[in-house]
mmCIF file of C-alpha atoms in Angstrom:
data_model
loop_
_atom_site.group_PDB
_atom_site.id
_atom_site.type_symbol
_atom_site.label_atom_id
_atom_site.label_comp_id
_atom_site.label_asym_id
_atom_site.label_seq_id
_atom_site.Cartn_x
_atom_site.Cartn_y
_atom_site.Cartn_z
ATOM 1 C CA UNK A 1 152.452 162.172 69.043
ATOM 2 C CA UNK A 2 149.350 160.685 70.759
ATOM 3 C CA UNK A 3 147.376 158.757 67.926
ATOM 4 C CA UNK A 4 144.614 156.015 67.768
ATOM 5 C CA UNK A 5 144.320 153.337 64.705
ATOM 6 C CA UNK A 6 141.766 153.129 63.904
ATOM 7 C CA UNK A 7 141.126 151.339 60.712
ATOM 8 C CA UNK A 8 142.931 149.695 58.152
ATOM 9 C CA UNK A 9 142.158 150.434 54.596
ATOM 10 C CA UNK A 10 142.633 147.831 51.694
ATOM 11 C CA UNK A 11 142.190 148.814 47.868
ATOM 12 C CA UNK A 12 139.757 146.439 46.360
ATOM 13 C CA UNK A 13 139.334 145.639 42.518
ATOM 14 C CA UNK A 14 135.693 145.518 42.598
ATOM 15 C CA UNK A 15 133.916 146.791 45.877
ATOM 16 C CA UNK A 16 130.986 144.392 45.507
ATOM 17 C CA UNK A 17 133.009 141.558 45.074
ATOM 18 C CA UNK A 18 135.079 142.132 48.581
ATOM 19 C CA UNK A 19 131.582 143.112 50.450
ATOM 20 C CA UNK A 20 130.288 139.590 49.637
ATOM 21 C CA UNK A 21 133.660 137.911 50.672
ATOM 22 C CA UNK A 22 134.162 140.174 53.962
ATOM 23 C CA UNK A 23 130.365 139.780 54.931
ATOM 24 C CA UNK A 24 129.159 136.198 53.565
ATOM 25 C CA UNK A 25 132.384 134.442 54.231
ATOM 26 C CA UNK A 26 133.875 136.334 57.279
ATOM 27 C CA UNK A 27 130.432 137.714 58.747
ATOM 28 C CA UNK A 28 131.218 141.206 58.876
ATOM 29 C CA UNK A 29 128.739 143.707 58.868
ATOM 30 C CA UNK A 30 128.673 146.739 56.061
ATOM 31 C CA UNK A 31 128.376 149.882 58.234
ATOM 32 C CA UNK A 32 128.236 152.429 55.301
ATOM 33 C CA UNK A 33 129.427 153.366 51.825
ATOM 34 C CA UNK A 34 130.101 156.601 50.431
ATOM 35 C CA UNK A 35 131.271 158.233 47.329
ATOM 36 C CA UNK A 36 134.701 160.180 48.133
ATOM 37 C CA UNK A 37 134.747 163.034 45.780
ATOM 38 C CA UNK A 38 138.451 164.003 46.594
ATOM 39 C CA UNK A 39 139.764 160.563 46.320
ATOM 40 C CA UNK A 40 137.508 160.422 42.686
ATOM 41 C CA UNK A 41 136.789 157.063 44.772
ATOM 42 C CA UNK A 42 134.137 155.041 46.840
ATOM 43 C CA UNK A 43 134.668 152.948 49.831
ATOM 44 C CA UNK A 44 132.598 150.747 52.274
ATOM 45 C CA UNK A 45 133.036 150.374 56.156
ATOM 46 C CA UNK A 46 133.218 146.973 57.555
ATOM 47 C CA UNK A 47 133.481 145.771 61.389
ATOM 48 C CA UNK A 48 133.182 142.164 62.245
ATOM 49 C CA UNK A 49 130.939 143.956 65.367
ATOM 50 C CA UNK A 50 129.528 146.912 66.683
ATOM 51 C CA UNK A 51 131.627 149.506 67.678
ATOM 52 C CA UNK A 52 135.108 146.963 66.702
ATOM 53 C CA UNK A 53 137.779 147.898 64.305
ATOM 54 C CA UNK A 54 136.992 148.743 60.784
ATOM 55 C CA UNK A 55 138.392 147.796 57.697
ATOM 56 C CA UNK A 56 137.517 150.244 54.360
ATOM 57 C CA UNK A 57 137.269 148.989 51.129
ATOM 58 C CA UNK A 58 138.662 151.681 48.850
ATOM 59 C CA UNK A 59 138.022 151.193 45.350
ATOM 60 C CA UNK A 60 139.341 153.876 42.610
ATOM 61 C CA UNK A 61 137.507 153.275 38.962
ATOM 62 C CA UNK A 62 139.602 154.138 35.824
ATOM 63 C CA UNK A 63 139.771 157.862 35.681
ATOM 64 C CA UNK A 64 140.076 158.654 39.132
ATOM 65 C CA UNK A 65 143.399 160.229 39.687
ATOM 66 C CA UNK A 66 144.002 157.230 42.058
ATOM 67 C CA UNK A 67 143.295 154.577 40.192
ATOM 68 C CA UNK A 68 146.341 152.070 39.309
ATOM 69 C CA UNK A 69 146.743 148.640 37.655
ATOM 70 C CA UNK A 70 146.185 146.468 41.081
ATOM 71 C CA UNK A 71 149.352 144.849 41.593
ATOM 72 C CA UNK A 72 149.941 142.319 44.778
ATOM 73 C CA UNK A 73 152.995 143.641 47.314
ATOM 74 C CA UNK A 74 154.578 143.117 50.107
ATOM 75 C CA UNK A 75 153.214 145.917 52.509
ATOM 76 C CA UNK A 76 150.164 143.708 53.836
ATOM 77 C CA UNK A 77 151.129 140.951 55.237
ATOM 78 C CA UNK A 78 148.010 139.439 55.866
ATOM 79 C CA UNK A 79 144.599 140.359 58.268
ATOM 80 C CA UNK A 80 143.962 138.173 61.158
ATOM 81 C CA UNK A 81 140.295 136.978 61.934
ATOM 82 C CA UNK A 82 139.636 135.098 65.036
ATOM 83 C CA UNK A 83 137.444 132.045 64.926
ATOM 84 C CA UNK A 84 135.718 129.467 67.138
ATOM 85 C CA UNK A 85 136.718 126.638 65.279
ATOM 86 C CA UNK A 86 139.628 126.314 62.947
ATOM 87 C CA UNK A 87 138.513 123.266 60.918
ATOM 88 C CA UNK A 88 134.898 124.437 60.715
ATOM 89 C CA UNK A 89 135.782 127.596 59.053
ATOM 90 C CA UNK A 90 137.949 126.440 56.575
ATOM 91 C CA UNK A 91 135.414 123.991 55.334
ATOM 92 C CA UNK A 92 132.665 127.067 55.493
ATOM 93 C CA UNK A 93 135.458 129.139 53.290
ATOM 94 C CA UNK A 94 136.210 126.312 50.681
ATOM 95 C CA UNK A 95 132.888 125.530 50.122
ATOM 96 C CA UNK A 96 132.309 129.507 49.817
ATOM 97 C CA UNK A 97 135.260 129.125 46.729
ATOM 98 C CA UNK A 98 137.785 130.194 48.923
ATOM 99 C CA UNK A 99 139.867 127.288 49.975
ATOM 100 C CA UNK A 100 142.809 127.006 52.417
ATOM 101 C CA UNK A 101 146.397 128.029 50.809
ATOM 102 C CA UNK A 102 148.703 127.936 53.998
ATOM 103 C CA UNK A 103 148.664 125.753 57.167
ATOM 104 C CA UNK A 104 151.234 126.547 60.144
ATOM 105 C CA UNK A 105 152.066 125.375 62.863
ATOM 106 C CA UNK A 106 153.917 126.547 66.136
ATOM 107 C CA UNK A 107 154.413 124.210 69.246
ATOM 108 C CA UNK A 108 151.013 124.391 70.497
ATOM 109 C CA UNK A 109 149.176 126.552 67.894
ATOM 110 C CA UNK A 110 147.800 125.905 64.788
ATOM 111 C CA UNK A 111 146.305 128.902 62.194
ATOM 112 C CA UNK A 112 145.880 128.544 58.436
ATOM 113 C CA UNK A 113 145.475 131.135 55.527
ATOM 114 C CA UNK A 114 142.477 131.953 52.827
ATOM 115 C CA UNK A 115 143.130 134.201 50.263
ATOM 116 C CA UNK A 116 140.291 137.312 49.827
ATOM 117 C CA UNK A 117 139.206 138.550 45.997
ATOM 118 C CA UNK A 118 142.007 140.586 45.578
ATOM 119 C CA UNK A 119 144.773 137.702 46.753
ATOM 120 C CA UNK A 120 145.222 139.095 50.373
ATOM 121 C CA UNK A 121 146.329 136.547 52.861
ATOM 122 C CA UNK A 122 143.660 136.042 55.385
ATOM 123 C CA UNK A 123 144.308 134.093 58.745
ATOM 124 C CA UNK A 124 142.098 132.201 60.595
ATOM 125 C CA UNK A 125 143.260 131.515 64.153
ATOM 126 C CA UNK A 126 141.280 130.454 67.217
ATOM 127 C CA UNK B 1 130.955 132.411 59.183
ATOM 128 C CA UNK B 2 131.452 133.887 62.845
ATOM 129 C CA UNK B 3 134.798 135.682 63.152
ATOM 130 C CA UNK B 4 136.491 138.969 64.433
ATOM 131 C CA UNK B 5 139.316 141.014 63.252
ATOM 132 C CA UNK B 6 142.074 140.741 65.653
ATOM 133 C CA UNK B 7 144.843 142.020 63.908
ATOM 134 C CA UNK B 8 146.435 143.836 60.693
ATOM 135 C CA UNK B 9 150.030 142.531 59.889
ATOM 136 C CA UNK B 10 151.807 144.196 57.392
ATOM 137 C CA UNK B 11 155.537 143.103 56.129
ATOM 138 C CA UNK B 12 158.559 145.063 57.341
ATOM 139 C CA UNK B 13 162.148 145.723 55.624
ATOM 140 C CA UNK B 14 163.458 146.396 58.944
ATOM 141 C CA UNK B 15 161.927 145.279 62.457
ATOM 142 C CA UNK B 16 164.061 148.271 63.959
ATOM 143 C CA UNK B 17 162.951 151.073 61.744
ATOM 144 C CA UNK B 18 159.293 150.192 61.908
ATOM 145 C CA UNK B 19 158.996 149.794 65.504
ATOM 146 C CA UNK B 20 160.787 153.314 65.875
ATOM 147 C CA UNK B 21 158.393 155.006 63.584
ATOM 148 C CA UNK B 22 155.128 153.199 64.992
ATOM 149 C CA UNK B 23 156.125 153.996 68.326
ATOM 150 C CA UNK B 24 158.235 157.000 68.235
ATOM 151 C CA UNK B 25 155.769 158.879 65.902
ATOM 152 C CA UNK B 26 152.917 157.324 66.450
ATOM 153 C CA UNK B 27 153.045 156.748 69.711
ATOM 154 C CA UNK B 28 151.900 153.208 69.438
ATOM 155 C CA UNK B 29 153.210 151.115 72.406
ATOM 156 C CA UNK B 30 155.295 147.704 71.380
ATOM 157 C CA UNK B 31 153.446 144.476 73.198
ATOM 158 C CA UNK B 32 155.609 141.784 72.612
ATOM 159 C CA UNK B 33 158.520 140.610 69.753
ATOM 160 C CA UNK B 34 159.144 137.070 68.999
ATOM 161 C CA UNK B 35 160.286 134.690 66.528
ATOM 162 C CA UNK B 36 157.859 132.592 64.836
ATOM 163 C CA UNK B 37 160.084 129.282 63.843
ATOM 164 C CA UNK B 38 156.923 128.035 61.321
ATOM 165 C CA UNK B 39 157.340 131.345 59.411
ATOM 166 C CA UNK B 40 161.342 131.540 59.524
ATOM 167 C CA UNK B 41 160.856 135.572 60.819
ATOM 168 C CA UNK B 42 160.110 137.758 63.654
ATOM 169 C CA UNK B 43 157.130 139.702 64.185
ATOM 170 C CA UNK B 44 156.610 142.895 66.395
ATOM 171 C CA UNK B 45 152.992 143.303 68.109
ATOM 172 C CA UNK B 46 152.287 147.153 68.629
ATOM 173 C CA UNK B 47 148.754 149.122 69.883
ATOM 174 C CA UNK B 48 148.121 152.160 70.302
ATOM 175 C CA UNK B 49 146.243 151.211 73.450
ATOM 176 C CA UNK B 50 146.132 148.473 75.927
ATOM 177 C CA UNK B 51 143.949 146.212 74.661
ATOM 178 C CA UNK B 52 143.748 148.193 71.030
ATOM 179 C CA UNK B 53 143.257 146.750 68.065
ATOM 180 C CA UNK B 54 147.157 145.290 67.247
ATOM 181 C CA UNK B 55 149.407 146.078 64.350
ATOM 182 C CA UNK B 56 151.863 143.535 63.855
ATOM 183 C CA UNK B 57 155.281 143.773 61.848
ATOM 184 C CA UNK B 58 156.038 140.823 59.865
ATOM 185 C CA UNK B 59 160.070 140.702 59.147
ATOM 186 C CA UNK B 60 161.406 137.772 57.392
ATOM 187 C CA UNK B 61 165.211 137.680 56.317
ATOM 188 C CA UNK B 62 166.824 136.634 53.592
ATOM 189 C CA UNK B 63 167.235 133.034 53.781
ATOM 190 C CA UNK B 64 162.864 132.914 55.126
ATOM 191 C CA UNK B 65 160.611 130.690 52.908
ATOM 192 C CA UNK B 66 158.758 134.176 52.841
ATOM 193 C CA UNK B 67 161.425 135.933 52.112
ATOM 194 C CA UNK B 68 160.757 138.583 48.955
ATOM 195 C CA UNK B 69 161.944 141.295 47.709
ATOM 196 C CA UNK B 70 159.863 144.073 49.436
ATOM 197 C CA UNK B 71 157.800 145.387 46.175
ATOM 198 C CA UNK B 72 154.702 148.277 47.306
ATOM 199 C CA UNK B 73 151.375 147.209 45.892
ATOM 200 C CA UNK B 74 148.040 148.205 45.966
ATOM 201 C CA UNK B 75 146.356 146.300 48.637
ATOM 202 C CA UNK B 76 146.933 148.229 51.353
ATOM 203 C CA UNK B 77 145.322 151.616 50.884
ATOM 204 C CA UNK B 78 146.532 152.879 54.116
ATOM 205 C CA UNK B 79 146.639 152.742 57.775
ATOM 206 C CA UNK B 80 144.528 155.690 59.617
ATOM 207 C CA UNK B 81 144.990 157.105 62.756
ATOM 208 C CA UNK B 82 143.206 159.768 64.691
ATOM 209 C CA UNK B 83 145.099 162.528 66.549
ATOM 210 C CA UNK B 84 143.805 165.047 68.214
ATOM 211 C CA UNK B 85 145.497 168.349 66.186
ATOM 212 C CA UNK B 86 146.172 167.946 62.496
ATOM 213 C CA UNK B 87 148.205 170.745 61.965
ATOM 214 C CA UNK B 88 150.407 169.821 65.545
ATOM 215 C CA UNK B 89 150.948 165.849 63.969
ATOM 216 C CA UNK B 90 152.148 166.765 60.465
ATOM 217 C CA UNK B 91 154.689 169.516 62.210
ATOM 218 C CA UNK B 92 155.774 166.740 64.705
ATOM 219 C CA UNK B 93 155.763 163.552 61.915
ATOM 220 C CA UNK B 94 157.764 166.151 59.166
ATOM 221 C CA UNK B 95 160.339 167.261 62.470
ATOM 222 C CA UNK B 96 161.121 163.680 62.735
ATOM 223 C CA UNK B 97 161.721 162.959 58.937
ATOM 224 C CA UNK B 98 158.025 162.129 57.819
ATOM 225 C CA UNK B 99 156.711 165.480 55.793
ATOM 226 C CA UNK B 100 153.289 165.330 54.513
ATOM 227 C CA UNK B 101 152.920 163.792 51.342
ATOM 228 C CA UNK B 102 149.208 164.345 50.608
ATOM 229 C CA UNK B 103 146.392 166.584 51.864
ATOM 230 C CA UNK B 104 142.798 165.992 51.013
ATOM 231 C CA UNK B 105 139.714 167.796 51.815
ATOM 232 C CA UNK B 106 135.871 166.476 51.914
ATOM 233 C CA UNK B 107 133.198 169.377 51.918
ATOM 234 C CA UNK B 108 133.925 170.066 55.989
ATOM 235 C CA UNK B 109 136.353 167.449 56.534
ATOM 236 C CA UNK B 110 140.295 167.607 55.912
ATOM 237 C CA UNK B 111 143.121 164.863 56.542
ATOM 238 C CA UNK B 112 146.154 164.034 55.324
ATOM 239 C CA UNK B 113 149.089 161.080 54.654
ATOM 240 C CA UNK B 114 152.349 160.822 55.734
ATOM 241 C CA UNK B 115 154.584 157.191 54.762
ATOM 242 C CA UNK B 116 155.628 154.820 56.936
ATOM 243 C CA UNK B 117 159.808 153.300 56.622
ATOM 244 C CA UNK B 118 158.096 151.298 53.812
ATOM 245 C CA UNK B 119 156.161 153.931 51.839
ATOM 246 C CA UNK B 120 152.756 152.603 53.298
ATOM 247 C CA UNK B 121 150.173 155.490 53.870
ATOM 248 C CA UNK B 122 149.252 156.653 57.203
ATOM 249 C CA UNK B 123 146.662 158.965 57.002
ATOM 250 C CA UNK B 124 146.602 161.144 59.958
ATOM 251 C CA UNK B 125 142.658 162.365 60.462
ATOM 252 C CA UNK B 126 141.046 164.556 63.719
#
């Protein structure tokens, strides 16, 4: 079929808690919230910039037929965020309480991992 | 700090079986495969578009420092794509062996999941 993706929606613990991190730490901008009656849920919209890809917060309280005991898989791998400098945002994320849990390195690149409130692997890569 | 999502990388069991569904249901067109010798595994980069926001498909094997077994959790909420006829999508996803497993409906607004080779959510919305 012909499709477009066009967001990627993570399930957060506590929605305010993931704002802050996506917005103070990563500078993304909160686009909207909303209550989603059918999901018994709420969620937020993010985009690092107008008009980019969005990522949804989803969070499900106790009660709503979608909540769940938030357990860490496999399925996400990680989100990518592109940065100007490598070193200068991992000293803006520790000193934010979010401090660098995975360094790699390829031949000629270099990108390293922070870990968002709900344990996701984040990547930071020029 | 100044960033931009780039990318959403989620894990695969199998490299083959993902890219089939991403591309053969989803239309999403693969960009490039390698192997990434810091991470012992392989990854698949896939857009919709050219120059779309990228989904890449993280396989490691057995044997991989990241190597796991593949448990679902609840960080990723799902993956949503638009397409331009519901009702056309689900009939096409459920012909090749994806059948709708949930339908939800806002107050004018309707969409619907289907699960990926891993059981990840793909919410197929107009």
């Amino acid at each position: 079929m012909k499709s477009k993706l066009i967001y990627t929606g993570i399930r957060v613990k506590d929605l305010g808690d993931s704002i802050k991190f996506y917005t103070n730490v990563l500078g993304m901008k909160e686009l909207r919230r909303s209550k989603i009656a059918a999901a018994e849920g709420e969620v937020a919209i993010l985009a690092s910039e107008k008009g980019g890809y969005e990522l949804e917060l989803n969070y499900y309280p106790p009660g709503s037929k979608f909540y769940s005991s938030y357990n860490n898989g496999e399925e996400l791998d990680h989100l990518a965020f592109q940065v100007d400098n490598l070193d200068a945002a991992l000293e803006e994320a520790r000193k934010a309480g979010y401090p660098l849990v995975l360094e790699m390195k390829g031949q000629t690149e270099r990108w390293a991992y922070i870990q968002d409130p709900n344990g996701i692997y984040i990547e930071l890569v020029v």
